[in-house]
XYZ file of C-alpha atoms in Angstrom:
126
model
C -0.112 0.020 0.129
C 1.170 3.497 -0.955
C -0.300 5.243 1.948
C 0.535 4.929 5.585
C -2.779 4.223 6.991
C -1.878 5.621 10.376
C -1.443 9.022 8.882
C -5.301 8.727 7.495
C -7.257 7.523 10.505
C -5.852 3.985 10.773
C -6.707 0.597 9.350
C -10.281 0.418 10.985
C -10.943 4.036 9.346
C -9.782 2.874 5.946
C -12.074 -0.409 6.589
C -15.193 1.873 7.260
C -14.313 4.072 4.209
C -14.162 0.678 1.922
C -17.654 -0.433 3.296
C -19.225 2.770 2.506
C -17.962 2.658 -0.959
C -19.292 -0.668 -1.573
C -22.547 0.309 -0.267
C -22.814 3.814 -1.778
C -19.899 4.133 -4.080
C -21.571 4.331 -7.254
C -24.271 6.730 -6.125
C -21.962 8.905 -4.386
C -19.475 9.252 -7.450
C -22.581 10.033 -9.434
C -24.004 12.532 -7.138
C -20.638 14.178 -6.682
C -20.220 14.966 -10.281
C -23.424 17.112 -10.609
C -25.346 17.670 -7.353
C -22.635 17.728 -4.671
C -19.579 18.738 -6.435
C -17.622 20.188 -3.657
C -17.634 16.470 -2.457
C -15.801 15.240 -5.693
C -12.358 15.514 -4.711
C -13.120 13.731 -1.446
C -14.725 11.003 -3.166
C -12.133 10.715 -5.872
C -9.407 10.246 -3.038
C -11.172 7.785 -0.999
C -12.276 5.832 -3.975
C -8.795 5.555 -5.090
C -7.375 4.519 -1.552
C -10.290 1.913 -1.055
C -9.461 0.493 -4.288
C -12.786 1.099 -6.076
C -12.556 -0.505 -9.461
C -11.846 2.069 -12.024
C -14.289 1.031 -14.747
C -17.213 1.258 -12.361
C -15.705 4.662 -11.128
C -15.491 5.688 -14.815
C -19.099 4.733 -15.666
C -20.465 6.709 -12.708
C -18.345 9.740 -13.356
C -19.083 9.958 -16.787
C -22.822 9.398 -16.206
C -22.801 12.211 -13.631
C -21.011 14.540 -16.023
C -23.361 13.864 -18.945
C -26.298 14.575 -16.603
C -24.617 17.821 -15.563
C -23.960 19.007 -19.073
C -27.595 18.049 -20.107
C -29.190 19.679 -17.148
C -27.246 22.944 -17.261
C -27.367 23.042 -21.303
C -31.284 22.551 -20.976
C -31.740 25.060 -18.266
C -29.717 27.571 -20.478
C -31.775 26.902 -23.413
C -35.018 27.291 -21.626
C -34.123 30.521 -19.690
C -31.852 32.155 -22.087
C -34.573 34.607 -23.562
C -35.728 35.455 -20.071
C -32.386 36.194 -18.423
C -32.860 40.014 -18.353
C -36.340 39.705 -17.101
C -35.117 37.403 -14.248
C -32.133 39.780 -13.504
C -34.737 42.593 -13.222
C -37.108 40.736 -10.932
C -34.371 38.779 -8.884
C -31.681 41.542 -8.811
C -32.661 43.384 -5.770
C -34.161 40.158 -4.084
C -30.725 38.482 -4.536
C -28.781 41.265 -2.673
C -31.460 41.222 -0.002
C -30.782 37.341 0.451
C -27.068 38.045 0.590
C -27.347 40.703 3.062
C -29.613 38.654 5.183
C -27.120 35.701 5.285
C -24.167 38.145 6.235
C -26.285 39.725 8.990
C -27.134 36.147 10.194
C -23.418 34.915 10.034
C -22.104 37.961 11.725
C -24.869 37.537 14.537
C -24.108 34.221 15.121
C -20.283 34.785 15.107
C -20.848 37.474 17.653
C -23.065 35.406 19.628
C -20.523 32.764 20.138
C -17.849 35.249 21.007
C -19.984 36.798 23.774
C -21.258 33.563 25.186
C -17.606 31.835 25.241
C -16.292 33.825 28.160
C -19.533 33.490 30.325
C -19.447 29.739 29.938
C -15.834 29.435 31.036
C -16.647 31.673 33.910
C -19.402 29.573 35.225
C -17.433 26.388 34.795
C -14.652 27.709 36.958
C -17.030 28.977 39.842
C -18.975 25.690 40.146
């Protein structure tokens, strides 16, 4: 084996990954090509490390990529004449959503920042 299993979680972790790939491998590879693309590199690495058969990997990867291309080309074709109208309607709404997400994220971080010292002080006094 090329990798040292101790550096990636040990032999039992590799066995867990192999079991997961046997059960969900094809579905995970397929979905990581078009729906869950941020997970693609992780699934690629774990598939290779666990010895997932490359012909099956190639089949699910190509099927996912074909679906991705068909989906986005079809959406582009359907909505290409409506892009300007959608931009006018959703332009302000999009920035409102982005602003709301930023406010919620900052509020959550501030809440964590101000609550952390209180919880440590109460633990020390008990």
